[in-house]
Amino acid sequence: MDEQTADRVRELILAIPPGTTLSYGEVAARAGLPSARQVGRLLSEDGQDLPWHRVHRADGSFAPHLVEEQSARLRAEGVDVVNGRVRRDSR
């Protein structure tokens, strides 16, 4: 991913308001990327300063190693998380 595209993805993630979430695929589509995996890779490699917890899998679930922290951060923002998954009606 070139730097301009990476910056666009970062801006999109920074713009997700507290209490709101998007899937990796939604972020990718808005950034004009062909794959949601590119968003996940950017977040894993360079997403520490971003609200990464507001981005999840298409089915509302989280990566297994992030479930506890991501769930806690989203609940603190008022997002309904049930069994490690964002409820569809609360996105």
Short mmCIF file of N, CA and C in Angstrom, two decimals:
data_model
loop_
_atom_site.label_atom_id
_atom_site.label_comp_id
_atom_site.label_asym_id
_atom_site.label_seq_id
_atom_site.Cartn_x
_atom_site.Cartn_y
_atom_site.Cartn_z
N MET A 1 0.85 -1.17 0.00
CA MET A 1 0.00 0.00 0.00
C MET A 1 0.90 1.24 0.00
N ASP A 2 0.63 2.16 -0.90
CA ASP A 2 1.45 3.37 -0.95
C ASP A 2 1.08 4.30 0.22
N GLU A 3 1.94 5.25 0.47
CA GLU A 3 1.77 6.13 1.63
C GLU A 3 0.50 6.98 1.54
N GLN A 4 0.15 7.42 0.35
CA GLN A 4 -1.07 8.22 0.18
C GLN A 4 -2.31 7.41 0.55
N THR A 5 -2.36 6.17 0.12
CA THR A 5 -3.49 5.30 0.44
C THR A 5 -3.50 4.99 1.94
N ALA A 6 -2.34 4.72 2.50
CA ALA A 6 -2.25 4.46 3.94
C ALA A 6 -2.75 5.67 4.73
N ASP A 7 -2.40 6.86 4.30
CA ASP A 7 -2.87 8.07 4.97
C ASP A 7 -4.40 8.19 4.86
N ARG A 8 -4.95 7.83 3.72
CA ARG A 8 -6.40 7.88 3.54
C ARG A 8 -7.09 6.90 4.50
N VAL A 9 -6.53 5.70 4.64
CA VAL A 9 -7.09 4.71 5.56
C VAL A 9 -6.99 5.24 6.99
N ARG A 10 -5.86 5.79 7.35
CA ARG A 10 -5.70 6.35 8.71
C ARG A 10 -6.73 7.44 8.97
N GLU A 11 -6.93 8.33 8.00
CA GLU A 11 -7.91 9.41 8.16
C GLU A 11 -9.32 8.86 8.34
N LEU A 12 -9.66 7.83 7.58
CA LEU A 12 -10.98 7.22 7.70
C LEU A 12 -11.18 6.61 9.09
N ILE A 13 -10.17 5.94 9.60
CA ILE A 13 -10.28 5.32 10.92
C ILE A 13 -10.33 6.39 12.00
N LEU A 14 -9.54 7.42 11.86
CA LEU A 14 -9.59 8.53 12.83
C LEU A 14 -10.95 9.22 12.85
N ALA A 15 -11.66 9.17 11.74
CA ALA A 15 -12.96 9.85 11.64
C ALA A 15 -14.13 9.02 12.19
N ILE A 16 -13.88 7.76 12.56
CA ILE A 16 -14.95 6.95 13.13
C ILE A 16 -15.26 7.52 14.52
N PRO A 17 -16.48 8.01 14.73
CA PRO A 17 -16.79 8.62 16.03
C PRO A 17 -16.87 7.59 17.16
N PRO A 18 -16.57 8.02 18.38
CA PRO A 18 -16.74 7.13 19.52
C PRO A 18 -18.16 6.56 19.54
N GLY A 19 -18.26 5.29 19.88
CA GLY A 19 -19.56 4.64 19.93
C GLY A 19 -20.03 4.10 18.60
N THR A 20 -19.19 4.22 17.58
CA THR A 20 -19.52 3.77 16.23
C THR A 20 -18.42 2.82 15.77
N THR A 21 -18.79 1.86 14.94
CA THR A 21 -17.80 0.93 14.40
C THR A 21 -17.99 0.76 12.90
N LEU A 22 -16.94 0.29 12.26
CA LEU A 22 -16.98 -0.08 10.85
C LEU A 22 -16.24 -1.41 10.71
N SER A 23 -16.59 -2.14 9.69
CA SER A 23 -15.85 -3.37 9.41
C SER A 23 -14.60 -3.02 8.59
N TYR A 24 -13.67 -3.95 8.58
CA TYR A 24 -12.47 -3.76 7.75
C TYR A 24 -12.88 -3.52 6.30
N GLY A 25 -13.87 -4.26 5.84
CA GLY A 25 -14.35 -4.13 4.47
C GLY A 25 -14.95 -2.77 4.19
N GLU A 26 -15.69 -2.22 5.15
CA GLU A 26 -16.27 -0.89 4.97
C GLU A 26 -15.18 0.17 4.86
N VAL A 27 -14.16 0.05 5.70
CA VAL A 27 -13.04 1.00 5.63
C VAL A 27 -12.34 0.84 4.28
N ALA A 28 -12.10 -0.39 3.86
CA ALA A 28 -11.43 -0.63 2.58
C ALA A 28 -12.23 -0.04 1.42
N ALA A 29 -13.53 -0.25 1.42
CA ALA A 29 -14.37 0.28 0.33
C ALA A 29 -14.31 1.80 0.30
N ARG A 30 -14.38 2.43 1.45
CA ARG A 30 -14.33 3.89 1.50
C ARG A 30 -12.98 4.44 1.06
N ALA A 31 -11.93 3.64 1.27
CA ALA A 31 -10.58 4.06 0.88
C ALA A 31 -10.25 3.68 -0.55
N GLY A 32 -11.15 2.93 -1.19
CA GLY A 32 -10.90 2.48 -2.56
C GLY A 32 -9.94 1.32 -2.66
N LEU A 33 -9.84 0.53 -1.60
CA LEU A 33 -8.95 -0.63 -1.60
C LEU A 33 -9.71 -1.88 -2.03
N PRO A 34 -9.03 -2.79 -2.71
CA PRO A 34 -9.70 -4.01 -3.16
C PRO A 34 -9.87 -5.07 -2.07
N SER A 35 -9.18 -4.91 -0.94
CA SER A 35 -9.20 -5.97 0.07
C SER A 35 -9.25 -5.40 1.49
N ALA A 36 -10.12 -5.98 2.30
CA ALA A 36 -10.21 -5.61 3.71
C ALA A 36 -8.93 -6.00 4.45
N ARG A 37 -8.25 -7.01 3.96
CA ARG A 37 -7.02 -7.45 4.61
C ARG A 37 -5.96 -6.35 4.66
N GLN A 38 -5.98 -5.47 3.68
CA GLN A 38 -5.02 -4.37 3.66
C GLN A 38 -5.25 -3.44 4.85
N VAL A 39 -6.50 -3.24 5.22
CA VAL A 39 -6.82 -2.41 6.38
C VAL A 39 -6.32 -3.10 7.65
N GLY A 40 -6.59 -4.39 7.77
CA GLY A 40 -6.11 -5.13 8.93
C GLY A 40 -4.61 -5.12 9.06
N ARG A 41 -3.94 -5.25 7.93
CA ARG A 41 -2.48 -5.23 7.96
C ARG A 41 -1.95 -3.88 8.41
N LEU A 42 -2.53 -2.80 7.88
CA LEU A 42 -2.10 -1.46 8.29
C LEU A 42 -2.29 -1.28 9.80
N LEU A 43 -3.44 -1.69 10.30
CA LEU A 43 -3.70 -1.54 11.72
C LEU A 43 -2.74 -2.38 12.57
N SER A 44 -2.42 -3.57 12.11
CA SER A 44 -1.52 -4.42 12.90
C SER A 44 -0.09 -3.90 12.89
N GLU A 45 0.30 -3.27 11.81
CA GLU A 45 1.69 -2.80 11.68
C GLU A 45 1.89 -1.36 12.14
N ASP A 46 0.83 -0.53 12.01
CA ASP A 46 1.03 0.90 12.27
C ASP A 46 -0.27 1.54 12.76
N GLY A 47 -0.99 0.87 13.64
CA GLY A 47 -2.27 1.41 14.08
C GLY A 47 -2.36 1.75 15.55
N GLN A 48 -1.24 1.76 16.24
CA GLN A 48 -1.25 2.00 17.67
C GLN A 48 -1.85 3.34 18.05
N ASP A 49 -1.68 4.35 17.21
CA ASP A 49 -2.17 5.70 17.52
C ASP A 49 -3.56 5.95 16.94
N LEU A 50 -4.19 4.91 16.39
CA LEU A 50 -5.52 5.03 15.80
C LEU A 50 -6.56 4.38 16.71
N PRO A 51 -7.82 4.75 16.57
CA PRO A 51 -8.87 4.05 17.33
C PRO A 51 -9.20 2.70 16.67
N TRP A 52 -8.20 1.83 16.67
CA TRP A 52 -8.28 0.52 16.02
C TRP A 52 -9.45 -0.31 16.54
N HIS A 53 -9.83 -0.07 17.77
CA HIS A 53 -10.89 -0.88 18.38
C HIS A 53 -12.25 -0.66 17.73
N ARG A 54 -12.39 0.38 16.94
CA ARG A 54 -13.66 0.67 16.26
C ARG A 54 -13.79 -0.05 14.92
N VAL A 55 -12.80 -0.88 14.58
CA VAL A 55 -12.81 -1.62 13.32
C VAL A 55 -12.86 -3.12 13.64
N HIS A 56 -13.75 -3.84 12.99
CA HIS A 56 -13.97 -5.25 13.30
C HIS A 56 -14.20 -6.04 12.02
N ARG A 57 -14.33 -7.33 12.19
CA ARG A 57 -14.63 -8.22 11.05
C ARG A 57 -16.04 -7.97 10.56
N ALA A 58 -16.34 -8.42 9.37
CA ALA A 58 -17.65 -8.20 8.74
C ALA A 58 -18.80 -8.76 9.58
N ASP A 59 -18.54 -9.83 10.32
CA ASP A 59 -19.60 -10.42 11.14
C ASP A 59 -19.68 -9.81 12.53
N GLY A 60 -18.91 -8.74 12.77
CA GLY A 60 -18.94 -8.05 14.06
C GLY A 60 -17.99 -8.61 15.09
N SER A 61 -17.25 -9.65 14.73
CA SER A 61 -16.32 -10.27 15.68
C SER A 61 -14.95 -9.59 15.62
N PHE A 62 -14.12 -9.99 16.58
CA PHE A 62 -12.78 -9.41 16.71
C PHE A 62 -11.73 -10.51 16.58
N ALA A 63 -10.51 -10.11 16.30
CA ALA A 63 -9.41 -11.08 16.28
C ALA A 63 -9.30 -11.68 17.69
N PRO A 64 -9.09 -12.99 17.78
CA PRO A 64 -9.07 -13.65 19.09
C PRO A 64 -8.13 -13.01 20.11
N HIS A 65 -6.98 -12.55 19.69
CA HIS A 65 -6.03 -11.97 20.65
C HIS A 65 -6.43 -10.56 21.09
N LEU A 66 -7.46 -9.98 20.48
CA LEU A 66 -7.90 -8.62 20.82
C LEU A 66 -9.27 -8.57 21.49
N VAL A 67 -9.95 -9.70 21.60
CA VAL A 67 -11.34 -9.71 22.07
C VAL A 67 -11.52 -8.96 23.37
N GLU A 68 -10.74 -9.25 24.37
CA GLU A 68 -10.93 -8.64 25.70
C GLU A 68 -10.74 -7.13 25.65
N GLU A 69 -9.61 -6.69 25.11
CA GLU A 69 -9.32 -5.25 25.07
C GLU A 69 -10.28 -4.50 24.16
N GLN A 70 -10.56 -5.05 23.00
CA GLN A 70 -11.44 -4.39 22.06
C GLN A 70 -12.85 -4.30 22.63
N SER A 71 -13.32 -5.37 23.23
CA SER A 71 -14.66 -5.37 23.84
C SER A 71 -14.75 -4.32 24.93
N ALA A 72 -13.75 -4.25 25.78
CA ALA A 72 -13.75 -3.29 26.90
C ALA A 72 -13.75 -1.85 26.38
N ARG A 73 -12.92 -1.58 25.38
CA ARG A 73 -12.87 -0.22 24.83
C ARG A 73 -14.20 0.18 24.19
N LEU A 74 -14.80 -0.73 23.46
CA LEU A 74 -16.07 -0.41 22.81
C LEU A 74 -17.20 -0.26 23.83
N ARG A 75 -17.24 -1.12 24.82
CA ARG A 75 -18.26 -0.98 25.87
C ARG A 75 -18.14 0.36 26.57
N ALA A 76 -16.90 0.80 26.80
CA ALA A 76 -16.67 2.10 27.45
C ALA A 76 -17.23 3.24 26.60
N GLU A 77 -17.36 3.02 25.29
CA GLU A 77 -17.92 4.03 24.39
C GLU A 77 -19.42 3.83 24.17
N GLY A 78 -20.00 2.82 24.84
CA GLY A 78 -21.43 2.59 24.72
C GLY A 78 -21.85 1.63 23.63
N VAL A 79 -20.91 0.93 23.04
CA VAL A 79 -21.23 -0.04 22.00
C VAL A 79 -21.64 -1.35 22.66
N ASP A 80 -22.70 -1.95 22.18
CA ASP A 80 -23.21 -3.20 22.71
C ASP A 80 -22.39 -4.36 22.13
N VAL A 81 -21.60 -5.00 22.99
CA VAL A 81 -20.78 -6.14 22.59
C VAL A 81 -21.29 -7.36 23.34
N VAL A 82 -21.66 -8.39 22.58
CA VAL A 82 -22.18 -9.62 23.17
C VAL A 82 -21.35 -10.79 22.66
N ASN A 83 -20.79 -11.56 23.58
CA ASN A 83 -19.99 -12.73 23.21
C ASN A 83 -18.88 -12.39 22.22
N GLY A 84 -18.17 -11.29 22.48
CA GLY A 84 -17.04 -10.91 21.63
C GLY A 84 -17.42 -10.46 20.24
N ARG A 85 -18.62 -9.91 20.11
CA ARG A 85 -19.11 -9.50 18.79
C ARG A 85 -19.97 -8.24 18.95
N VAL A 86 -19.77 -7.29 18.02
CA VAL A 86 -20.59 -6.09 18.01
C VAL A 86 -21.98 -6.48 17.49
N ARG A 87 -22.99 -6.09 18.23
CA ARG A 87 -24.34 -6.39 17.76
C ARG A 87 -24.62 -5.56 16.52
N ARG A 88 -25.18 -6.18 15.52
CA ARG A 88 -25.43 -5.53 14.24
C ARG A 88 -26.24 -4.25 14.39
N ASP A 89 -27.21 -4.25 15.25
CA ASP A 89 -28.06 -3.06 15.40
C ASP A 89 -27.40 -1.95 16.21
N SER A 90 -26.21 -2.18 16.76
CA SER A 90 -25.54 -1.14 17.52
C SER A 90 -24.34 -0.56 16.80
N ARG A 91 -24.15 -0.94 15.53
CA ARG A 91 -23.02 -0.42 14.76
C ARG A 91 -23.39 0.93 14.29
#
